[in-house]
Every structure is written in C-alpha cells, then in structure tokens.
mmCIF file of C-alpha atoms and ligand atoms in Angstrom:
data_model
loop_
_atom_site.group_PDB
_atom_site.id
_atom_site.type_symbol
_atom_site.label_atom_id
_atom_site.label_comp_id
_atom_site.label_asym_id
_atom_site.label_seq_id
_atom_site.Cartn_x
_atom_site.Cartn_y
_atom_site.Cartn_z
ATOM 1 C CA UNK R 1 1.767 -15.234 12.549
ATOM 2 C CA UNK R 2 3.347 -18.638 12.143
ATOM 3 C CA UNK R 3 6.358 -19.102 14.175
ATOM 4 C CA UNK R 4 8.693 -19.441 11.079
ATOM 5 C CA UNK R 5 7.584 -16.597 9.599
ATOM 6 C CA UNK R 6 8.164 -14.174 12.095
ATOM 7 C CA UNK R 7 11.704 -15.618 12.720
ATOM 8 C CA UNK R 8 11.911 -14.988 9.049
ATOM 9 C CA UNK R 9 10.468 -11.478 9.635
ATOM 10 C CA UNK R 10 13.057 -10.890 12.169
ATOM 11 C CA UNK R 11 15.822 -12.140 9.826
ATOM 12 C CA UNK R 12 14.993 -10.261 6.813
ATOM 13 C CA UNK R 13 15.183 -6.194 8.987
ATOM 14 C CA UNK R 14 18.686 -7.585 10.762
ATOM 15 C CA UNK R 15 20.091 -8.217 7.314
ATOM 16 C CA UNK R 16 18.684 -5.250 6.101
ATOM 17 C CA UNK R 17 20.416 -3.424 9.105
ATOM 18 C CA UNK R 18 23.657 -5.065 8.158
ATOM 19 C CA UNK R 19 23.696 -4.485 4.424
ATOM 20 C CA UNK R 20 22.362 -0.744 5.222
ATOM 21 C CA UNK R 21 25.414 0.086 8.027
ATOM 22 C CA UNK R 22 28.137 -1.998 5.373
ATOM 23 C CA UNK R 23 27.347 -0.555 2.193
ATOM 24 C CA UNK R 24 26.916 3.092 4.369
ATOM 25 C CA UNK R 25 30.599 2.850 5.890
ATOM 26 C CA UNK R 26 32.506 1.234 2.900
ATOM 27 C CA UNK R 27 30.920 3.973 0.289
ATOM 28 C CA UNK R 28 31.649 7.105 2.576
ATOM 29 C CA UNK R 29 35.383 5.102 3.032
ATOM 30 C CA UNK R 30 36.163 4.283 -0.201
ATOM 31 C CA UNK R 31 34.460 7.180 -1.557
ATOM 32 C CA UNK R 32 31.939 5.708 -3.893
ATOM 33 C CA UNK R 33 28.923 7.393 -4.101
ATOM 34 C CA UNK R 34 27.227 4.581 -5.803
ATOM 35 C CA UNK R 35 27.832 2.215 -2.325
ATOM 36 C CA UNK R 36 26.405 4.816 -0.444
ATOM 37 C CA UNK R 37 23.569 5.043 -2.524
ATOM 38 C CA UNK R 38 22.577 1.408 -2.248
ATOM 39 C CA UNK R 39 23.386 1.892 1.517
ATOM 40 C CA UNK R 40 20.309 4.535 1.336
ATOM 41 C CA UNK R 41 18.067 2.248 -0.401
ATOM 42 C CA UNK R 42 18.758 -0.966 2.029
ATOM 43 C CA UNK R 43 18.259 2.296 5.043
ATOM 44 C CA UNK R 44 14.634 2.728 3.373
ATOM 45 C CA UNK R 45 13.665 -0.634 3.136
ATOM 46 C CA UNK R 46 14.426 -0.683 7.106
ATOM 47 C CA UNK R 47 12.436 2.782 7.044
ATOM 48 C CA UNK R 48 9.330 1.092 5.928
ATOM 49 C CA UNK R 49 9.641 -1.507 8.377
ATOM 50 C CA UNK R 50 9.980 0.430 11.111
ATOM 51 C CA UNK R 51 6.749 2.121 10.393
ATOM 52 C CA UNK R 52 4.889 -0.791 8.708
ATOM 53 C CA UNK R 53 5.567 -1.709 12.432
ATOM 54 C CA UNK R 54 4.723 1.431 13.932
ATOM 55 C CA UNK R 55 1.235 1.762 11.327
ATOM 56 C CA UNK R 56 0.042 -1.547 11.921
ATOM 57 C CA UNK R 57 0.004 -0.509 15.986
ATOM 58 C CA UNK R 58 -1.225 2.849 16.000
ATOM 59 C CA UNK R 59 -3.756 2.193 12.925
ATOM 60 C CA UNK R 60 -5.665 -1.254 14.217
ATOM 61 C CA UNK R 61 -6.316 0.764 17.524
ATOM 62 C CA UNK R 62 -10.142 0.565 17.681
ATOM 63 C CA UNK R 63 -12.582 3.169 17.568
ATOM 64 C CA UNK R 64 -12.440 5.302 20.199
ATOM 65 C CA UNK R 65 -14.480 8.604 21.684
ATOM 66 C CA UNK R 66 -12.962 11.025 18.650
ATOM 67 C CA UNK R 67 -12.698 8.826 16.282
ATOM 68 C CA UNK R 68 -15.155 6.801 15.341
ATOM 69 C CA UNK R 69 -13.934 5.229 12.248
ATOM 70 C CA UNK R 70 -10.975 3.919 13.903
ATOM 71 C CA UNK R 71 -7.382 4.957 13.078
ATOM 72 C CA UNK R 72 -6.972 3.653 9.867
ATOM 73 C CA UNK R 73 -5.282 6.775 8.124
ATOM 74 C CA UNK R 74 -2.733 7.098 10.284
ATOM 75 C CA UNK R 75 -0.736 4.428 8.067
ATOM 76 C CA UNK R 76 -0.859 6.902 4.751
ATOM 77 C CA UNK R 77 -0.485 9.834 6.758
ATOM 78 C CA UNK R 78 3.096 7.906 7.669
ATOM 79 C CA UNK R 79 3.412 7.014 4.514
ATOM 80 C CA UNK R 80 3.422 10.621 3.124
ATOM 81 C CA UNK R 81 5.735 11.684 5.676
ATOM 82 C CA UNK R 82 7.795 8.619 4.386
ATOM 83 C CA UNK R 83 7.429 9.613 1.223
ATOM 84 C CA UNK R 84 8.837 13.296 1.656
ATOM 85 C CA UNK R 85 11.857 11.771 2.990
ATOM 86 C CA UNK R 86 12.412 9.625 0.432
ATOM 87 C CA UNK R 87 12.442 12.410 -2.051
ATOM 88 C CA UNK R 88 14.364 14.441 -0.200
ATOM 89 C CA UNK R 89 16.998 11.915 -0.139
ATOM 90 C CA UNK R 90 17.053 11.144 -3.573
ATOM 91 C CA UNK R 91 17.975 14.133 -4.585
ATOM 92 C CA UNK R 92 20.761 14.938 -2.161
ATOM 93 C CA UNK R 93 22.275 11.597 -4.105
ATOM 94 C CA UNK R 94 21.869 13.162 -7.363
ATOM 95 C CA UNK R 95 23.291 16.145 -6.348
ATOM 96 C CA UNK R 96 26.422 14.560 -4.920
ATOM 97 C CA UNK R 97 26.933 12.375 -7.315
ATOM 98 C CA UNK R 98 26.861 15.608 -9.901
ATOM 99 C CA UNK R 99 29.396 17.508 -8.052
ATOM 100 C CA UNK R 100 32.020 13.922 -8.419
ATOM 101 C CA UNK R 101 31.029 13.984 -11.757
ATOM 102 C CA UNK R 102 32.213 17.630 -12.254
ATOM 103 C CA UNK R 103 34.870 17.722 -10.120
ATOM 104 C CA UNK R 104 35.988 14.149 -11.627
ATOM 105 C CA UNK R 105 36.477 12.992 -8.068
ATOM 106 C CA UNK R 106 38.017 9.558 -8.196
ATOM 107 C CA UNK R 107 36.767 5.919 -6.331
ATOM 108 C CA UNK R 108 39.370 6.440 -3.709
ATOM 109 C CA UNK R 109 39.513 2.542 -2.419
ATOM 110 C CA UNK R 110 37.859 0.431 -5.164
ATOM 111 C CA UNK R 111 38.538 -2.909 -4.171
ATOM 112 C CA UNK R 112 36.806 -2.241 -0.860
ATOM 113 C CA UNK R 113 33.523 -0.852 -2.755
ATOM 114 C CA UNK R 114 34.125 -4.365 -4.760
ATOM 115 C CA UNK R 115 33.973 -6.501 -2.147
ATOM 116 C CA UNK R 116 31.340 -4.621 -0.015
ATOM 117 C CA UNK R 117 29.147 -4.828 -3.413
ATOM 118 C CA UNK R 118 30.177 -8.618 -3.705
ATOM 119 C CA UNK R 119 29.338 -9.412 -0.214
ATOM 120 C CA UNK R 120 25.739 -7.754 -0.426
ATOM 121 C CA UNK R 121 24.660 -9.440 -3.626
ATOM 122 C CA UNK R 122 25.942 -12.726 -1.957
ATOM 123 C CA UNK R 123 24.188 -12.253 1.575
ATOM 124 C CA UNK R 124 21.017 -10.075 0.562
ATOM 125 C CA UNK R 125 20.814 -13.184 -2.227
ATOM 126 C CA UNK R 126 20.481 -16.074 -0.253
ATOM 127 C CA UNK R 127 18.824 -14.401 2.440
ATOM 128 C CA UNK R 128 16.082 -13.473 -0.323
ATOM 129 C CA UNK R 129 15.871 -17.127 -1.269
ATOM 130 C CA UNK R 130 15.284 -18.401 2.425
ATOM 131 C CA UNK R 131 12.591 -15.841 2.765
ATOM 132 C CA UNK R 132 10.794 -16.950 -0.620
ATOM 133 C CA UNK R 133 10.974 -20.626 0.617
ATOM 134 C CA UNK R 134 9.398 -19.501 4.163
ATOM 135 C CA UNK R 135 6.970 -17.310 2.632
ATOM 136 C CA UNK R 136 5.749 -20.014 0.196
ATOM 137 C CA UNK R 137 5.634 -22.283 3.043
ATOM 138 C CA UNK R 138 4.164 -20.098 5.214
ATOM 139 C CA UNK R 139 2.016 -18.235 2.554
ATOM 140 C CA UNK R 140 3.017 -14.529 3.913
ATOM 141 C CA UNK R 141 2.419 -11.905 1.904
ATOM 142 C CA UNK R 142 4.175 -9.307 4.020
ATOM 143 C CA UNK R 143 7.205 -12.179 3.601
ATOM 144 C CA UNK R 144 7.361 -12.467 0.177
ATOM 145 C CA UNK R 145 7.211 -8.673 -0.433
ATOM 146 C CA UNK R 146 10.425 -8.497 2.194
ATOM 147 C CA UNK R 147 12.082 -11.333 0.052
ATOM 148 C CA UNK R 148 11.325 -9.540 -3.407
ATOM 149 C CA UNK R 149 12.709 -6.057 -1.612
ATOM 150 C CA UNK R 150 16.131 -7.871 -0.687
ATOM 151 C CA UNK R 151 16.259 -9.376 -4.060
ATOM 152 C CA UNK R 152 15.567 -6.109 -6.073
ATOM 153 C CA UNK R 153 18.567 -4.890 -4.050
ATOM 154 C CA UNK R 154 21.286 -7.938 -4.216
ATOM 155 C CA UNK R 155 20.227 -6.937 -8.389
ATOM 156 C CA UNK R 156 21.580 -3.631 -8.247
ATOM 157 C CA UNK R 157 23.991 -4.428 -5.632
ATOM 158 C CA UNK R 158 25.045 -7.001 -8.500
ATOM 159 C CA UNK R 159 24.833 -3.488 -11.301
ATOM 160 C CA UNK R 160 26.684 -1.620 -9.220
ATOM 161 C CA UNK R 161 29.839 -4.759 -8.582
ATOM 162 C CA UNK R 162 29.719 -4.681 -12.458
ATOM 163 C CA UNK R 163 29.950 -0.775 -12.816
ATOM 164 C CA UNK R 164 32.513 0.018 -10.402
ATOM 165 C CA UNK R 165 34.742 -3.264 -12.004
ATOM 166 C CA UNK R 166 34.922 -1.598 -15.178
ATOM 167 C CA UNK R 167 35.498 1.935 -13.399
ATOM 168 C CA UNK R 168 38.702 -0.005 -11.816
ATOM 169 C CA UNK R 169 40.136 -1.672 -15.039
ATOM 170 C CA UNK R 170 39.519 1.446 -17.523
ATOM 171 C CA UNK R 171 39.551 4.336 -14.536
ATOM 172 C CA UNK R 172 36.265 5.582 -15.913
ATOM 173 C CA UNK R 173 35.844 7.144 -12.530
ATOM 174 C CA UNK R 174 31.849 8.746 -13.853
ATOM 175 C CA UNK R 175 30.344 5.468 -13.798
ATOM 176 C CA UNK R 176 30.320 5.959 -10.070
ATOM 177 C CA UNK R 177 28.271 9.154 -10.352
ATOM 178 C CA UNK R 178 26.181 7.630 -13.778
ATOM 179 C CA UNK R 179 25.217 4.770 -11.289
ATOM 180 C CA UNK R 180 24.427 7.029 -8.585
ATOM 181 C CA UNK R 181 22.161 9.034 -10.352
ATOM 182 C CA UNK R 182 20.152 5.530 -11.787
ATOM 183 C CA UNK R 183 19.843 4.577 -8.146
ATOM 184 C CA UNK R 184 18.599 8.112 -7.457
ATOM 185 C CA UNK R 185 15.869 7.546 -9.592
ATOM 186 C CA UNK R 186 14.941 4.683 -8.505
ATOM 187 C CA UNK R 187 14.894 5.645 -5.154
ATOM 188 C CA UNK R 188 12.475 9.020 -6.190
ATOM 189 C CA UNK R 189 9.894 6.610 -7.858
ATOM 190 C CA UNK R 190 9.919 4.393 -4.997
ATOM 191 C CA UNK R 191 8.349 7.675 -3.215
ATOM 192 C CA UNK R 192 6.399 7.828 -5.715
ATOM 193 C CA UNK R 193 4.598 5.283 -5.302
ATOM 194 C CA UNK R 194 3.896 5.359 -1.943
ATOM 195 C CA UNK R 195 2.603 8.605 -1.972
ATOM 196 C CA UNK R 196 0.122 6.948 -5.029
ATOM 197 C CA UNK R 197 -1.278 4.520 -2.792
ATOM 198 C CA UNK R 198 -1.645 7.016 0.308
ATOM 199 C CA UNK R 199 -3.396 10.165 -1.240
ATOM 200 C CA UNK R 200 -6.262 7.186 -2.844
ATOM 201 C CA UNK R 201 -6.751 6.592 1.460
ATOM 202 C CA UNK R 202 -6.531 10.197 2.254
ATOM 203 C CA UNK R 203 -9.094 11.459 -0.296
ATOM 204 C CA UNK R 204 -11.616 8.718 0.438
ATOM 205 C CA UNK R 205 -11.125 6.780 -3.046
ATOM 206 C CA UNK R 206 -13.695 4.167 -3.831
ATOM 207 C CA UNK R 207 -13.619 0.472 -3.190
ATOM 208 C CA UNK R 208 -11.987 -1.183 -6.409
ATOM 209 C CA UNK R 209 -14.397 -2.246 -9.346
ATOM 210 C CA UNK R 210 -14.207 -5.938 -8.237
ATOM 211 C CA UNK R 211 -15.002 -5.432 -5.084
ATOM 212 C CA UNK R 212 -17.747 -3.050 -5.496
ATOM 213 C CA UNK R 213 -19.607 -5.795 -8.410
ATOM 214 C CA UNK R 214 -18.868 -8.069 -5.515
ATOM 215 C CA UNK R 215 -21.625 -6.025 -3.185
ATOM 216 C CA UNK R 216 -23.934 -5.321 -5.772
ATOM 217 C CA UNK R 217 -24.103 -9.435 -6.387
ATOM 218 C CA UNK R 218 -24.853 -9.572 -3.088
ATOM 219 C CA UNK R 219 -27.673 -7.409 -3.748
ATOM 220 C CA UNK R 220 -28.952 -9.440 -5.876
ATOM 221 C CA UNK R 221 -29.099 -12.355 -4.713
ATOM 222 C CA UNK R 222 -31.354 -10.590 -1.989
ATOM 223 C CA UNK R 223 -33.322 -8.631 -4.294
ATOM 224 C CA UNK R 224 -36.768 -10.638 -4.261
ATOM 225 C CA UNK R 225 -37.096 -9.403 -0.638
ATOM 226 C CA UNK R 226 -36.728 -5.222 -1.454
ATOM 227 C CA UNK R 227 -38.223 -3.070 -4.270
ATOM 228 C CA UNK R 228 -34.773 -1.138 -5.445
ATOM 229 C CA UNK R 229 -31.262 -0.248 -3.617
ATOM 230 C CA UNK R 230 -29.523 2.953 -4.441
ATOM 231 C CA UNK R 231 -26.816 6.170 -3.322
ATOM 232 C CA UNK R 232 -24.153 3.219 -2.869
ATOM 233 C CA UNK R 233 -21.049 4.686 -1.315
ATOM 234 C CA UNK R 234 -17.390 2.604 -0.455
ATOM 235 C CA UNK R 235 -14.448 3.800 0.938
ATOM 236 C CA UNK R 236 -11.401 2.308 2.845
ATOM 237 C CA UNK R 237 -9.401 3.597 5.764
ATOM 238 C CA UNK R 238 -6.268 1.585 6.758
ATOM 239 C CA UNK R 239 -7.167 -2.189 6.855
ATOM 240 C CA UNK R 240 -11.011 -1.617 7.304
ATOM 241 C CA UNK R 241 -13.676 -1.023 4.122
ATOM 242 C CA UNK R 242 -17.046 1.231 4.751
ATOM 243 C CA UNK R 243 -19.901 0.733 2.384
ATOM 244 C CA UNK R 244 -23.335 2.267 3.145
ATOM 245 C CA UNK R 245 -26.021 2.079 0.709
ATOM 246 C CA UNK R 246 -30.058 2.924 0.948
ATOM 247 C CA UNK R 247 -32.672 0.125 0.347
ATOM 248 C CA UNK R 248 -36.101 0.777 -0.292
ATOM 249 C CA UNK R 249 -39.132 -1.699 0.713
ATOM 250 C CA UNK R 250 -42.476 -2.116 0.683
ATOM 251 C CA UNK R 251 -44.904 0.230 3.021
ATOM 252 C CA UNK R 252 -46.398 -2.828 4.932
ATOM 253 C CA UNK R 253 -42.980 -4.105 5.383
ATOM 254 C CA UNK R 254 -42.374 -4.254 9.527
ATOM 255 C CA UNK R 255 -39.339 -2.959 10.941
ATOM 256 C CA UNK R 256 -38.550 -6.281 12.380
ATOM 257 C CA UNK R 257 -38.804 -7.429 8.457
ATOM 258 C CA UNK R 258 -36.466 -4.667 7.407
ATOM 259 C CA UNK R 259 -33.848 -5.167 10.071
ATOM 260 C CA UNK R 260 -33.921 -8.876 9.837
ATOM 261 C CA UNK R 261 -32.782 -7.920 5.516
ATOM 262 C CA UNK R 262 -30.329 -5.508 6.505
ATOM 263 C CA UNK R 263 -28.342 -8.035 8.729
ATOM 264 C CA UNK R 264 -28.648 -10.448 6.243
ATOM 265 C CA UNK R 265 -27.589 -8.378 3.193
ATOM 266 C CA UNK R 266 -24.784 -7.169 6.097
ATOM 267 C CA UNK R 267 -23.292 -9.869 7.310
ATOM 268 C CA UNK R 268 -23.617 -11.990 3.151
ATOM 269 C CA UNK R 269 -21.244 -8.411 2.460
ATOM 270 C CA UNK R 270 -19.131 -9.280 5.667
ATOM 271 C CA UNK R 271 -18.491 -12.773 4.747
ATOM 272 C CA UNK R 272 -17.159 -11.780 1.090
ATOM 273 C CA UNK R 273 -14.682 -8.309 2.230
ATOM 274 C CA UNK R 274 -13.712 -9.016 5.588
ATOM 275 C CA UNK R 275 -13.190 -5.900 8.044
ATOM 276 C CA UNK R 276 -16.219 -4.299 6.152
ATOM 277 C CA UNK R 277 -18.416 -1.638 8.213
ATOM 278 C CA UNK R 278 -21.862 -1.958 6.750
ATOM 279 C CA UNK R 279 -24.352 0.582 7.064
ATOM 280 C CA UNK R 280 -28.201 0.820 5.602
ATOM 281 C CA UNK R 281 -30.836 2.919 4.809
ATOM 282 C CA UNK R 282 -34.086 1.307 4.836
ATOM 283 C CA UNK R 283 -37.001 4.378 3.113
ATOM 284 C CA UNK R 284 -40.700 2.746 2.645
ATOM 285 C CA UNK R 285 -41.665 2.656 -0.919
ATOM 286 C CA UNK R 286 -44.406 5.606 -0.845
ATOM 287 C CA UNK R 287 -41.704 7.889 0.648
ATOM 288 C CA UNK R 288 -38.797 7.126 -2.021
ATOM 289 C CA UNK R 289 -41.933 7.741 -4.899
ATOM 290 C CA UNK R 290 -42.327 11.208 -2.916
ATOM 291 C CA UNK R 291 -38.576 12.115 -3.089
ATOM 292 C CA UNK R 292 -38.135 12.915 -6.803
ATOM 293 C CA UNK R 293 -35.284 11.976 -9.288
ATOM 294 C CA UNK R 294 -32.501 13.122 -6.751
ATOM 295 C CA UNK R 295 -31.679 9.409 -5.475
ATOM 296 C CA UNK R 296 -32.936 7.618 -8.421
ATOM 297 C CA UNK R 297 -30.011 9.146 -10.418
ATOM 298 C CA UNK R 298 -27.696 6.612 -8.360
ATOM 299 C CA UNK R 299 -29.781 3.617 -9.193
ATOM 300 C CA UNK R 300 -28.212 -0.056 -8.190
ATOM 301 C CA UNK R 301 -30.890 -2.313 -8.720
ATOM 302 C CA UNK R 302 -34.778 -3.372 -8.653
ATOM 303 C CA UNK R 303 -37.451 -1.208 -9.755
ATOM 304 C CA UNK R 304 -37.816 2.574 -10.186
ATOM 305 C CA UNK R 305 -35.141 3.386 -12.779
ATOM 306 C CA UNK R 306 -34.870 6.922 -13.749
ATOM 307 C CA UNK R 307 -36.363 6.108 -17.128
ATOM 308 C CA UNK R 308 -39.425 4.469 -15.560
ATOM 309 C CA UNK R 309 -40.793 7.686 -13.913
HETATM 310 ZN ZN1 ZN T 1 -32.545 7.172 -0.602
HETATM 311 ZN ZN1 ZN T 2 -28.875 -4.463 13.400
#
C-alpha cells in the first residue's frame, strides 16, 4: 500500500478508538442512551477492522496439506461470528432504551452528551474529509469505504446533537430512547448485511453474471480451435475465484494440442479475473457423442446442442 494511505489507514481506527471510548464514557455519564449507542456503532466499525485485519492474514495463507483451496472462508466465517454480535448488541440497545422510555428516566447531564455529540460530528467530519482526499489520491478502496463509515457516523452523531438539543429546551426526555431505538436499527441491518455477503461465500454462490459472460467471451474467442465447451462451474472463496469447465476436441487432436488450448484459454481467463484457479476438462469428440444428453444439458458453446442430437 502507498505510504499515505496506510498512515491514513492508521488514522482513520485511532479516531475511531477515540470517538468509540468518548461517546462510550460521556453516554454511560450523562446517562444518554442515545451517546452510548453511537459509542457502539463507532466500537463496530473498530470491530470490523480488527478482523478485516485479522481475515486478510489468516485467509491469504496459501494452500496448504488440508486445505487445498486455500483459506479463503475463513473471512465469512468471521464475518458471521461478527454478525451474531452485532445483533446481539442491537438489541440489548433497544431494550435499554425501552426500559428509559417506560420508566421516563431523564438525560441526567445534557450539556455533556451535547458537547460529546458536537465534538464527534466535528472530529469524525474532518477526519472523513482527509481520508476521501487520500483515498482519491491514493485510489484505495478499503480508504474510501473507512472515510464513508466515519462520515455515516459524524451524520448521526450530527441527528443525535439535534435530538438531544430539543430534549434539553422542551425536556422531552423520550427522544433519547426514540433515537436509541433508530440507531438500534441501524445497527441490526448493518448485521444484516454482512451476514448477506458471507452465507453467498459459505454456500458456494456463483461468480456474478458479468463475470461469468466475461469467461464465456473468452471462449469464444478460442472457439475455432475446440468442437463445444460445457458443465461450466464458478465459485469464490475469500479473495480467490475457481472456474472449471469441460472442453471437448477433436479425436486426432494430440495431447500436446489440447494442453497447449487449455493454458491458453487459462491464462486469456487469468488475465481478465485476477486470482482465478482455472481448471479443464479436455473429452475427445467420439467419447462426448458416446455420453448421452447428461452434459449436453449444460451447453456453453460450439457444436452439439441438445436440439441437434
Ligand atoms: Zn463433459
Ligand atoms: Zn498445464
């Protein structure tokens, strides 16, 4: 990574930690729930850095002696474990923040809820900014998704200052709990969707549409050389993509032919989806003809269509 950008990097989790341990302390002090609420979502965000950090370790290990397809699933399996918590969380919010409703608990210390609310927008605001401006410069992806994270939060931070100044001038004292419970939804759909992303890993989803019409061009800008390709499969595990496919070719075709296609067709596939594993199965034409309807069904491309029988 580019120097800047990993100072940046660096910047972005010890504001986090800051805003997290602030907005913690002043809510649980001043006794607004909402504070402590957006203390728990700035104490997630520094969650999924932590094990963004830990994933990206443990899950680019290589391939090793039990597993062969690397480590890749490691990072949902985190991310489900993440998840849980998350959830968990959210509703021990909601539930607080019902019982102060109820019990019409009052914002013991407001202006220290104000200014710990005032001081996040301002700091989690311009830090956001600097890390848009380094991630633009830089062009960091993982950057710019830290800098949207920190400005998603100086937004509600900036909710919650507005909430809690109308609590103080007409002592509406369940707007506290009210904003509580929005965060507390927020906070369960951020779950949500990490749990969305990791069960697609876990249960072997395919590769997305675009990138699938992305191998089959390949294909066919090869397919002069082979009679028809077929039984396409695509996954993805972590950061790497698996695609194996079976290729059928003509009987006098050598071996040395058929390999020298396959690491062509491989390596065309390579170049277009990086940190692709690439695996074919090369069947003579008589033997495909001999095999019956079974693998025609999952026609690509090139001759021998089901209808054609
Ligand atoms: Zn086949
Ligand atoms: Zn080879």
């Amino acid at each position: 990574m580019h120097r800047d950008a990993e100072r940046a990097a660096t910047l972005s989790v010890a504001v986090t930690a800051l805003l997290t341990g602030m907005e913690l302390a002043a809510g649980i002090w001043s006794g607004a729930i909402s504070v402590v609420a957006n203390g728990v979502q700035s104490a997630i965000d520094l969650l999924s850095a932590l094990t963004a950090w830990v994933a990206i370790r443990q899950g680019s290990k290589p391939p090793d002696a039990d597993h062969h397809y690397g480590h890749g699933k490691f990072e949902s399996l985190l991310a489900v474990v993440q998840a849980l918590m998350i959830w968990v969380t959210s509703f021990l919010i909601a539930l607080e923040a019902f019982q102060k409703w109820r019990a019409n608990l009052p914002v013991l210390y407001p202006p220290i809820a104000l200014a710990t609310m005032a001081s996040s927008v301002v700091i989690g605001g311009l830090t956001a900014r600097y890390l848009f401006a380094v991630a633009a410069r830089t062009g960091s992806l993982a950057l710019q998704a830290d800098a949207y994270h920190l400005w998603a939060d100086a937004g509600a931070a900036a909710g919650i200052f507005v909430g809690l100044a109308v609590l103080t001038v007409t002592g509406w004292q369940f707007v506290d709990s009210l904003l509580a419970l929005i965060l507390a939804v927020l906070i369960f759909r951020s779950g949500w969707q990490l749990v969305r992303q990791a069960m697609a890993h876990l249960l072997d989803a395919a590769l997305p549409s675009e990138e699938v019409a992305v191998i089959e061009g390949i294909l066919q800008t090869h397919a002069d050389q082979f009679l028809n390709a077929h039984r396409l499969r695509t996954r993805r595990a972590g950061n790497r993509r698996y695609v194996d496919l079976h290729l059928v070719v003509p009987d006098a075709m050598t071996v040395e032919e058929a390999h020298r296609l396959c690491d062509a067709i491989e390596a065309d596939i390579r170049k277009a989806l990086p940190n692709t594993d690439v695996t074919i199965h090369v069947e003579p034409e008589s033997a495909f003809r001999q095999q019956g309807l079974e693998d025609r069904t999952t026609f690509i491309l090139g001759r021998y269509r089901r209808e054609e029988k």
